[in-house]
XYZ file of C-alpha atoms in Angstrom:
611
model
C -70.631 89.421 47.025
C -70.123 93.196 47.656
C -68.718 95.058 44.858
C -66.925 98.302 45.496
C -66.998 101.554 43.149
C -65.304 100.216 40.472
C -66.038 96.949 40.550
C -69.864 97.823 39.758
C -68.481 99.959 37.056
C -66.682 97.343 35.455
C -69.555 94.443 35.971
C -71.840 97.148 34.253
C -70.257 97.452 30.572
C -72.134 95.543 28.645
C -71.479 96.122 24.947
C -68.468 97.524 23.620
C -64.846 97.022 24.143
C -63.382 97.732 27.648
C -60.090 97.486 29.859
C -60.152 96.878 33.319
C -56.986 97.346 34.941
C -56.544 95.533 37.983
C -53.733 95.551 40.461
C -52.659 92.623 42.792
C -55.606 91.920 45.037
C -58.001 93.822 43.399
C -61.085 90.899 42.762
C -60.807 90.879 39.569
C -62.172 87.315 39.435
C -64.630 88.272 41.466
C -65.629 91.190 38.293
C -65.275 88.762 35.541
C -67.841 86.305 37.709
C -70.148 89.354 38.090
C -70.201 90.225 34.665
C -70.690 87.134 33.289
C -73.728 86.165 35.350
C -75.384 89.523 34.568
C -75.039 89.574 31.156
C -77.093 86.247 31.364
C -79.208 87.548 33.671
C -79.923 90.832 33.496
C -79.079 91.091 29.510
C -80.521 88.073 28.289
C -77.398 87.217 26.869
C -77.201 83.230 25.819
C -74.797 81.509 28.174
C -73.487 80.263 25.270
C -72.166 83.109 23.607
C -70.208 84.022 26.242
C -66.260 83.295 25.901
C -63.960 83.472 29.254
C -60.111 83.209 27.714
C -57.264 82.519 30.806
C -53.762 81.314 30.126
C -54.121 78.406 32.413
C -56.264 75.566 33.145
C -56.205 75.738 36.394
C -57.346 79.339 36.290
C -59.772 78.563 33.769
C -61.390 75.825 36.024
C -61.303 78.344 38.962
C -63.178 80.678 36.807
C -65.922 77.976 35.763
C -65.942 76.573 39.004
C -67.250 80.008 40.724
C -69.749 81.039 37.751
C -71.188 77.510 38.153
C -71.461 77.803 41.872
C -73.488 80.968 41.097
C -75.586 79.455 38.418
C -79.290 78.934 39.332
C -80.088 76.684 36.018
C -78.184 74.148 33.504
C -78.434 76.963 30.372
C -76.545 79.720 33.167
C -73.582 76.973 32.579
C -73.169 76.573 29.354
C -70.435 79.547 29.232
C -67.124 78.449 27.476
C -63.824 78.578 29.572
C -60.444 77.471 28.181
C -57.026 78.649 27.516
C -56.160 80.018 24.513
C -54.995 76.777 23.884
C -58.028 74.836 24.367
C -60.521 77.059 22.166
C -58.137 77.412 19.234
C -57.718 73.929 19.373
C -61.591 73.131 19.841
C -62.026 75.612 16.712
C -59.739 73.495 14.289
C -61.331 70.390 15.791
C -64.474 71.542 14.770
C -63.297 73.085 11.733
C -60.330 71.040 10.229
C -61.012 67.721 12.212
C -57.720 68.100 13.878
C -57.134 64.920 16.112
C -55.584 65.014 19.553
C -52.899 62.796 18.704
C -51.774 65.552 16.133
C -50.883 67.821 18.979
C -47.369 66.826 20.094
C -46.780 66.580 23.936
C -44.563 69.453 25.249
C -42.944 66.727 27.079
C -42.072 64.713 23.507
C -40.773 68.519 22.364
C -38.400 69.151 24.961
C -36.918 65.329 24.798
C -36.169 66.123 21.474
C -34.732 69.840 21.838
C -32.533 67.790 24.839
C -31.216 65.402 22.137
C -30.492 67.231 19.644
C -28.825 69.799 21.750
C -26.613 67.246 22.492
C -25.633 66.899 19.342
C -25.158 70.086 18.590
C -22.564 70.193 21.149
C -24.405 71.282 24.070
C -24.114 70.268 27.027
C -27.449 70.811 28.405
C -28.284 72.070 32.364
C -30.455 70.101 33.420
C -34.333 70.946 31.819
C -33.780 75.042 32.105
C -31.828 74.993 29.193
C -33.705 73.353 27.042
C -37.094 75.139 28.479
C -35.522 77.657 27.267
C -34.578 77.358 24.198
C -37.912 75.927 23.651
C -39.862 78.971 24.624
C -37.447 81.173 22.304
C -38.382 78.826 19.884
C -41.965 79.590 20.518
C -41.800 83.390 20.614
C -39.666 83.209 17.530
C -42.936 81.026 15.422
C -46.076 83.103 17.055
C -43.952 86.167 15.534
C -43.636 84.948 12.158
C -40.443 82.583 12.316
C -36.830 83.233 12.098
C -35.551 85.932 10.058
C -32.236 86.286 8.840
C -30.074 88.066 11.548
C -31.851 87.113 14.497
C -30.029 87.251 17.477
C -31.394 84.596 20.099
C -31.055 84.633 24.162
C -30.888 80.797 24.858
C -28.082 79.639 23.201
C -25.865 80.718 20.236
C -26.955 81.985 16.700
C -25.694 78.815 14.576
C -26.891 76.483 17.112
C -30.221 78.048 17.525
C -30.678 78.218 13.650
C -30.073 74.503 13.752
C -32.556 73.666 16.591
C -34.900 75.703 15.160
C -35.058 73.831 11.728
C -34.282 70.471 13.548
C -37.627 70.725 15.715
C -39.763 72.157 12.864
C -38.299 69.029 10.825
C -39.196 66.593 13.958
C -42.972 67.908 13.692
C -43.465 67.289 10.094
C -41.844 64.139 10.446
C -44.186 63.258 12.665
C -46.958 64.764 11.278
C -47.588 66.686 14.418
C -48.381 70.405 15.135
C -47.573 71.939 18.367
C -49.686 75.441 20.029
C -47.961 77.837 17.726
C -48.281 75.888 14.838
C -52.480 75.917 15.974
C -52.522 79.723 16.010
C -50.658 79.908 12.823
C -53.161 77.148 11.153
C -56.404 79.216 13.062
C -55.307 82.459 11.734
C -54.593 80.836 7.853
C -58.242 79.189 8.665
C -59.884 82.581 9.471
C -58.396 84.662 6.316
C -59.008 82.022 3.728
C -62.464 80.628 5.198
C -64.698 83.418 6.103
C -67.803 81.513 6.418
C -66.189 79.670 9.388
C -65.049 82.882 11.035
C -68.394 84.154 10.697
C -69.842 80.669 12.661
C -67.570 81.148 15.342
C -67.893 85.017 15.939
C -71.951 84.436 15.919
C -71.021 81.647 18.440
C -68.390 84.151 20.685
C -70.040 86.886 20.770
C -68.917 88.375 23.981
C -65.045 87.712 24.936
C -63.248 88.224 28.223
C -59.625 87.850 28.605
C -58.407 87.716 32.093
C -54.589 88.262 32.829
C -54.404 90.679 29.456
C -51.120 91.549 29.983
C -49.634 88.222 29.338
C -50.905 88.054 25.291
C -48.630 88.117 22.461
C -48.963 90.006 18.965
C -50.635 86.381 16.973
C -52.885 85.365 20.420
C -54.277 88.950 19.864
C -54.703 88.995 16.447
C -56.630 86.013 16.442
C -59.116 87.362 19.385
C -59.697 90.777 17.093
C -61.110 88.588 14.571
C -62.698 86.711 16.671
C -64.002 89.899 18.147
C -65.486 91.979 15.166
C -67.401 93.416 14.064
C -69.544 93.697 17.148
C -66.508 94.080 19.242
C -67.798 93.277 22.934
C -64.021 92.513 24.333
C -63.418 92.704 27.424
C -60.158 92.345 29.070
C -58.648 92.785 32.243
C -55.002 92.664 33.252
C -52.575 94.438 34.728
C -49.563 95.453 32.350
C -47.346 95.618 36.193
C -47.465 92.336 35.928
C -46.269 91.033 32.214
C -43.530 89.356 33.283
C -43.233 87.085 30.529
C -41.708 88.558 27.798
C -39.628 85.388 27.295
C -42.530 83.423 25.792
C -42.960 86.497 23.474
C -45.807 88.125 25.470
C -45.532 92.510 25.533
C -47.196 94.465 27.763
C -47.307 97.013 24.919
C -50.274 95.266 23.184
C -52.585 96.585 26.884
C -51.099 99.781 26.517
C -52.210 100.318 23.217
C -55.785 98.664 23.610
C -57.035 102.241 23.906
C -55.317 103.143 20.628
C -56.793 100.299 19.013
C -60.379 100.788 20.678
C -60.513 104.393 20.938
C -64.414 104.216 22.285
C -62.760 101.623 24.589
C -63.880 101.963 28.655
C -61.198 102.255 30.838
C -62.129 101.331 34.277
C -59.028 100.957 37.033
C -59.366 98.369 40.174
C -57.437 100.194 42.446
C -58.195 98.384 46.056
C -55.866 96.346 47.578
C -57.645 93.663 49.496
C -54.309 91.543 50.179
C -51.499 93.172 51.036
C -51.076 95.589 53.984
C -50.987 99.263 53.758
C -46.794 99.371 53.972
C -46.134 96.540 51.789
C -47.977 97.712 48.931
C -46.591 101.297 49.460
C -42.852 99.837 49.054
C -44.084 97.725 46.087
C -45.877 101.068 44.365
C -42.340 103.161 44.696
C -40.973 99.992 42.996
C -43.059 99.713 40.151
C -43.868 104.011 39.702
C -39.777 103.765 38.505
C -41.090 101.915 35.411
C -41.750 104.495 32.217
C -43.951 101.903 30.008
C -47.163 101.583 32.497
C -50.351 103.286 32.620
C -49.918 105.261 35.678
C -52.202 104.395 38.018
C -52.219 104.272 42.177
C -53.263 101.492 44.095
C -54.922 101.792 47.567
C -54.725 99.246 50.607
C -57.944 98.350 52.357
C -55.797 96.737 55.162
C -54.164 99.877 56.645
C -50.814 99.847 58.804
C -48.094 97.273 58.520
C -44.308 97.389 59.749
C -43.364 97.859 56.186
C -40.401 95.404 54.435
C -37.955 93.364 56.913
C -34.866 94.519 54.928
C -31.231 92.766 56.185
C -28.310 91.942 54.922
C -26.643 88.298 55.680
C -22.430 87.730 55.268
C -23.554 84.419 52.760
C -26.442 82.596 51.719
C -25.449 79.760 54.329
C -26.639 82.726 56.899
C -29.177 83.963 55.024
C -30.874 80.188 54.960
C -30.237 79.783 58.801
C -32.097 83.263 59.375
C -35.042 82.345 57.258
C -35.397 78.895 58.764
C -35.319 80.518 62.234
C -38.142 83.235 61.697
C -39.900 80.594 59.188
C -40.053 78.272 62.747
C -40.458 81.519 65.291
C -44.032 82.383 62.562
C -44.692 78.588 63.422
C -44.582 78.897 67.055
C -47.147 81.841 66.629
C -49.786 79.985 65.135
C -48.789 79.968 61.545
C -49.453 77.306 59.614
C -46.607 76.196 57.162
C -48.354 76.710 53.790
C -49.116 80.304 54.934
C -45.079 81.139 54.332
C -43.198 81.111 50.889
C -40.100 81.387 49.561
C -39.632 83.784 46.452
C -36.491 83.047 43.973
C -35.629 84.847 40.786
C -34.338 81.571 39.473
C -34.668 77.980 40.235
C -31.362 77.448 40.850
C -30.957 79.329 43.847
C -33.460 77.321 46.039
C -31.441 73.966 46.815
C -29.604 75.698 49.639
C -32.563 76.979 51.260
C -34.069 73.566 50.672
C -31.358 71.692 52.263
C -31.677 74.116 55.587
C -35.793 73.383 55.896
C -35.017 69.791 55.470
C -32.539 70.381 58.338
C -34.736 71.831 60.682
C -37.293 69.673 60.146
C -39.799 72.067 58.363
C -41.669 70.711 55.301
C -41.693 72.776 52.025
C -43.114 72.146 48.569
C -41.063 72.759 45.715
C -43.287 74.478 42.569
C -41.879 74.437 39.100
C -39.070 73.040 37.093
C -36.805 73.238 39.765
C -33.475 71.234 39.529
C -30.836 70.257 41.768
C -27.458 71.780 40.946
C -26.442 67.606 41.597
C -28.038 67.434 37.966
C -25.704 69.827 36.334
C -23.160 68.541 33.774
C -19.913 70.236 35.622
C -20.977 69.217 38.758
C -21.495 65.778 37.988
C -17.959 66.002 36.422
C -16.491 67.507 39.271
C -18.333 64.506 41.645
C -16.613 62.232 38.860
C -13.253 63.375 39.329
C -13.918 62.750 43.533
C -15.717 59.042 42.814
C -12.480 58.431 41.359
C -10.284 59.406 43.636
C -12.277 57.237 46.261
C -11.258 54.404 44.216
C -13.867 54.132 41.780
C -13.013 52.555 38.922
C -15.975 51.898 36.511
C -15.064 52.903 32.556
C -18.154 55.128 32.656
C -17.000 57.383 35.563
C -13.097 57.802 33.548
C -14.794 58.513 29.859
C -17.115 61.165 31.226
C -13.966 63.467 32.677
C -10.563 61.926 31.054
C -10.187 64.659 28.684
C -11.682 66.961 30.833
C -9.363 69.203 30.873
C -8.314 67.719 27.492
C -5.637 65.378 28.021
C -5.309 63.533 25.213
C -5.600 60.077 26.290
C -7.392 57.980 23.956
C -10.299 56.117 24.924
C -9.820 53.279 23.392
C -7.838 52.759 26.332
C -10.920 52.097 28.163
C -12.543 48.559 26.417
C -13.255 46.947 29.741
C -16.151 47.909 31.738
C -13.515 48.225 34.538
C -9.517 50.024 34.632
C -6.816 50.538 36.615
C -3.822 52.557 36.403
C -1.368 50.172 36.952
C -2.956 48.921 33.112
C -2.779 51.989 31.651
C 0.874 52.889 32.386
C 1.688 49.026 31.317
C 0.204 50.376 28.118
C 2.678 52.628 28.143
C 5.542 50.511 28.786
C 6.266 53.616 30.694
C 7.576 55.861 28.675
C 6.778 59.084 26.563
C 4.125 62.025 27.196
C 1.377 59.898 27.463
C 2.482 58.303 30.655
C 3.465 61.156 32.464
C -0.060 62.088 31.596
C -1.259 59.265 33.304
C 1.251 59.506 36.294
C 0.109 63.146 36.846
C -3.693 61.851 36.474
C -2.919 59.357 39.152
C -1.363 62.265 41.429
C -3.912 64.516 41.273
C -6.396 62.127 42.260
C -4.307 61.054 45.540
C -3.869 64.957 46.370
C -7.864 64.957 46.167
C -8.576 61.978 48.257
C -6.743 63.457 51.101
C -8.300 66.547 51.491
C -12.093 67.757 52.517
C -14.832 67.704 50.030
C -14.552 71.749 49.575
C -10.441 71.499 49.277
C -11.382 68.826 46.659
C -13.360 70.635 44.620
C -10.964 73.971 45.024
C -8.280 71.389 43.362
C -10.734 69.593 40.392
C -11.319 73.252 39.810
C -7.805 75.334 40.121
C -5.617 72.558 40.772
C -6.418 70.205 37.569
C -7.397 72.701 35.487
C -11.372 72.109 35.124
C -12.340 75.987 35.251
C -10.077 76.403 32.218
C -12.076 73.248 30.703
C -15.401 75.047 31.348
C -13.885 78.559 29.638
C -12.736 77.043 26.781
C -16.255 75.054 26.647
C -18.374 78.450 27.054
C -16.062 80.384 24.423
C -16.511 77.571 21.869
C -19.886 77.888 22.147
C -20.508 81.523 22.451
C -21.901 80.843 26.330
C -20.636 83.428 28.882
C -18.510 81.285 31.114
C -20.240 82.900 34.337
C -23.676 80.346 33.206
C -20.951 77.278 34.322
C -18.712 78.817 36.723
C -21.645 80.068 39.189
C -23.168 76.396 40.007
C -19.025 75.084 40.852
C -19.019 78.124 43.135
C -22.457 76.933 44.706
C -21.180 73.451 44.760
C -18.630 74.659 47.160
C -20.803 76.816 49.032
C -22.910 73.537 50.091
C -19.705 71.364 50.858
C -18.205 73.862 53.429
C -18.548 72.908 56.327
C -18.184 69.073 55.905
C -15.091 67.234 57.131
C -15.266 64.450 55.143
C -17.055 62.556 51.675
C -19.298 59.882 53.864
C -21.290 63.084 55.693
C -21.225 65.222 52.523
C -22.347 62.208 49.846
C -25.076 61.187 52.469
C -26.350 64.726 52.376
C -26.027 65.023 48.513
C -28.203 61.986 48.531
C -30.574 63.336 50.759
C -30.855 66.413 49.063
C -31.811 65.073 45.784
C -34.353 62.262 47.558
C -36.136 65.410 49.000
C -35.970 67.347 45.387
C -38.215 64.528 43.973
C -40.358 63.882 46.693
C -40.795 67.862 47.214
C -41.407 68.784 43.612
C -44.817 70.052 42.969
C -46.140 68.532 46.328
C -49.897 69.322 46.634
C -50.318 71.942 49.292
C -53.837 71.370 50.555
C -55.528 70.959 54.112
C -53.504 67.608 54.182
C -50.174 69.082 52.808
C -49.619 71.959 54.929
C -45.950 73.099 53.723
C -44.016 76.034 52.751
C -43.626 76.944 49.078
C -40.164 77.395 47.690
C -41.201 78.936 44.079
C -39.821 80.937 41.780
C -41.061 84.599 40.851
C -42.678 83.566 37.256
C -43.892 80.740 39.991
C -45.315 83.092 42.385
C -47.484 85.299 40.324
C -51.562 84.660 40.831
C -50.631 83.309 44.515
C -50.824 84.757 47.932
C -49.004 84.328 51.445
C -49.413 85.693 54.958
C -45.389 85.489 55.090
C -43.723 85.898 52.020
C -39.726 85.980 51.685
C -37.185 87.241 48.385
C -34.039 85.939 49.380
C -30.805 86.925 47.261
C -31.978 90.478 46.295
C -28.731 90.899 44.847
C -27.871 92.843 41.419
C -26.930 90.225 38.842
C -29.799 88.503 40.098
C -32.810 90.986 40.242
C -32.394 92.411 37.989
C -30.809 89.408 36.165
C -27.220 89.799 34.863
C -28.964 89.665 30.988
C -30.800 92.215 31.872
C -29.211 95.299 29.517
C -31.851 97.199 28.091
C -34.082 99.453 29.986
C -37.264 97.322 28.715
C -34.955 93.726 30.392
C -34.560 95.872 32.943
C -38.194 96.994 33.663
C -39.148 93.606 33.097
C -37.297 92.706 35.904
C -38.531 95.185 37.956
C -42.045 93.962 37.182
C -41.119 90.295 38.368
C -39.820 91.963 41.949
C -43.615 93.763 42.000
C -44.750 90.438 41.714
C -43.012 89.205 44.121
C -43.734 91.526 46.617
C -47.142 92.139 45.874
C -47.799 88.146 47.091
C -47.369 89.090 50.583
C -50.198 90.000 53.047
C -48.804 90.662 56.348
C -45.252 90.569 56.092
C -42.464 90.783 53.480
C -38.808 90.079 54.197
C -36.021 91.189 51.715
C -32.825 89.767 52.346
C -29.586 90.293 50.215
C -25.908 88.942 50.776
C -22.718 90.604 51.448
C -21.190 87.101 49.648
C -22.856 85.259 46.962
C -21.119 81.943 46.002
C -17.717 83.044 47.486
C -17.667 86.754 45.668
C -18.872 90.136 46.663
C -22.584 90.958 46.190
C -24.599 94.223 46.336
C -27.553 94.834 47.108
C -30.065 95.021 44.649
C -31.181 98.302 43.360
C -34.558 97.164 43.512
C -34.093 97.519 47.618
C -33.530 100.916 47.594
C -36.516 101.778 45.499
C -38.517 99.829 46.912
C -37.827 102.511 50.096
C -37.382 105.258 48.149
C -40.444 107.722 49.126
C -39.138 110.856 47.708
């Protein structure tokens, strides 16, 4: 292919350390390609000795799959690809005989984080929760395990502490090991064994890292060793884009390269070849409002553009109806589907969206964890509490809300696998607290069954005393409240509008048939859809059309967002966002979010800031 300036500068370092920083749409796949073919080529550089790290397989095989296309002979291919995962794991294979089966599956770690949280009292949402948790957990072991007065994100102190030790218990139980506990084990492997160190930096001799910026203190420490005392690492990244500072990644670790490396080359990809001239403008005076960034300026080869759509919609039931509309009018001009997305900051703000493309008939593919607010433990309560007052009558659906508010009703009440109230005040024999309990119980159920399904849920809520439920709930368990109130106030955003259960279950139902069929649908030639995805989603894809609904503060930036480095994290997740777009980016924000007032994020207004 045709390399520009600085791509030619970048394929031409050979020995050495070096840091290539390249923006969104800069080719720098296309560099580390380049690169790797000439040092075979050109060099004489063993295929073999040649490492490409990514942080995921599908990248990695993407990678492979283009230096292989290139390849003229079976030696060319012999260059290793993997995730960091994969070659520290192939190293203690090699090394320590590790087995597979020693590896637990993230799926097996999250089950058990799930259980336990239950437990431990908490009433888990769904997977995010627990996802999590389990990433804290993560960060927490690659940085040298908990110390006395942490102060964890996910969940409260005590109950982290006891996850924590609970999972690390589960693994030795099991005699497993999961990726931190391989880093740990490589890096114990490399100070105490030497000799093996020594095979595997005569086998690595030249290392590229692509997406840099997404490395964590242990992950680097490992490729330093790995590195030395030759040290030909290259790595390219762009520190704009480290938006996953969760998982325990810092974009610090790039900015100090050169401080580490001081005869380090510094080469900068700055040419757009994506996005158009005015997108990329907005998402530069985004991102120049950052202080910890190299400074750097980034320059569209696609000139022109109408710049950002920016409107503001009276609620999200608006907002959807807007974006289905100019998602069908993009149709009509020749669009395909899976040239549009749909960028959240969270998961949980895409069901509403979802429901309004199933609506009008246009297909969409969900990518990620997303879950259905239909999932969440207050809703289903809330949906308990109306099941009942439709005259269900199952023991399961009673136990799951009776002391809900608590009521104190025993529940040994409940033996059969079926009640009615008529029993329980029988029980009774009528008289005393308890049966005024019950006779209020039996009230408030009647007052629900006569009303719509939004009056209904304005009643579970207000009326019987749930929202209390949920405070007291959250304050036991040092949650803010906000985390549980939020999805009820979403819950009756979707049911306005209905006039009665039948419509409003049968769309409920349909809403969580289309979740699972949705979910990670393949988007290929033969599944041409539009992407709902979230931002962490988003980043390393690329639309024609490319929407960020709900740019509202306490969303982006993220209401636990209260440091200036949160905050400029969050600011790096927008870039993202908006850097995905080619031809045109819409940025809509709501004057009411879930029944309360919104502003607009501040994001917006630097975004058009061009002071």
């Amino acid at each position: 292919m045709d390399l520009n300036t600085e791509q030619k500068k970048a394929v031409d370092v050979t020995f050495g350390p070096a840091v290539v920083l390249a923006g969104p749409g800069s080719g720098k796949t296309a560099v580390i390609t380049e690169r790797t073919i000439k040092l075979i080529r050109e060099e004489g550089i063993p295929a073999g000795n040649i490492l490409v790290v990514t942080f995921t397989r599908a990248a990695a095989e993407e990678m492979k799959r283009r230096v292989q296309k290139a390849a003229v002979n079976e030696e060319e291919k012999q260059v290793s690809f993997g995730t960091f995962h994969s070659i520290f794991f192939k190293i203690l294979r090699f090394s320590l005989n590790l087995d597979g089966s020693a590896v637990v599956r993230e799926s097996d770690a999250l089950r058990f984080l799930a259980s336990m949280a239950r437990e431990c009292g908490l009433t888990a949402d769904g997977n995010e929760v627990i996802s999590e948790i389990r990433g804290e957990i993560a960060k927490v072991k690659s940085e040298g395990g908990l110390k006395t007065g942490y102060r964890p994100i996910s969940c409260p102190g005590d109950m982290f502490g006891k996850l924590y030790a609970g999972y690390s218990d589960y693994l030795k139980k099991n005699r497993q090991v999961d990726f931190e506990d391989m880093l740990l084990m490589t890096e114990r492997l490399f100070e105490e064994r030497p000799e093996i160190l020594d095979i595997w930096r005569d086998k690595f001799r030249f290392i590229m890292i692509d997406e840099f910026q997404d490395i964590n203190r242990l992950q680097y420490k490992l490729i330093r060793m790995l590195a030395e005392p030759e040290n030909n690492l290259f790595i390219v990244g762009d520190d704009d884009q480290a938006i996953y500072g969760f998982r325990g990644s810092d974009p610090k670790i790039m900015l100090g390269f050169e401080k580490d490396y001081p005869d380090a080359v510094k080469i900068v990809l700055n040419k757009n070849y994506r996005s158009q001239e005015s997108i990329l403008n907005a998402a530069g005076n985004l991102i120049g409002k950052n202080r910890d960034r190299f400074q750097k300026k980034i320059t569209a080869m696609n000139k022109g553009g109408s710049g950002p759509d920016i409107r503001s919609f009276s609620t999200s039931r608006d907002e959807n109806l807007g974006i289905s509309e100019l998602i069908g009018e993009y149709r009509a001009k020749g669009y395909a589907w899976k040239q549009m997305a749909i960028i959240y900051r969270t998961n949980r703000l895409a069901e509403q969206v979802a429901s309004a493309l199933a609506a009008a008939g246009i297909p969409f593919s969900l990518k990620g964890n997303f879950q259905s607010i239909y999932s969440h433990f207050a809703v289903q309560d809330v949906l308990s509490y109306i099941k009942l007052a439709l005259g269900d009558r199952k023991r399961e659906t009673i136990l799951s809300v009776i002391n809900r508010p608590k009521r104190f009703i025993p529940r040994d009440m409940f033996l059969s696998e079926t009640f009615s109230f008529e029993g329980l005040k029988a029980a009774t024999n009528g008289k005393g607290r308890l049966s005024e309990t019950i006779d209020k119980l039996e009230y408030d159920l009647a007052y629900v069954k006569r009303g719509t399904p939004l009056s209904a849920i304005v009643y579970i809520r207000k009326g019987i005393g749930y929202d209390d439920h949920l405070r007291a709930y959250a304050s036991q368990r040092g949650v803010r409240e906000e985390e549980f109130l939020k999805v009820l106030d979403q819950m009756e955003e979707e049911a306005e509008g209905f006039k009665d259960f039948e419509g409003w279950f049968e769309n409920i139902t349909m809403l969580k048939s289309e979740f699972e069929r949705r979910r990670d649908m393949e988007t290929g030639e033969a599944k041409d859809a539009v992407t709902i995805t979230t931002m962490h989603g988003a980043k390393g894809l690329e639309y024609d059309i490319v929407f960020l609904p709900d740019a509202n503060e306490g969303i982006t930036p993220y209401q636990k967002a209260l440091t200036r480095e949160e905050e400029e994290q969050e600011r790096r997740m927008f870039y993202v966002a908006v850097t995905r777009a080619a031809q045109k980016l819409h940025v809509f924000s709501v004057r009411k979010l879930n029944g309360k007032d919104a502003a607009e994020s501040r994001f917006i207004k630097e975004m058009l800031d061009f002071s």
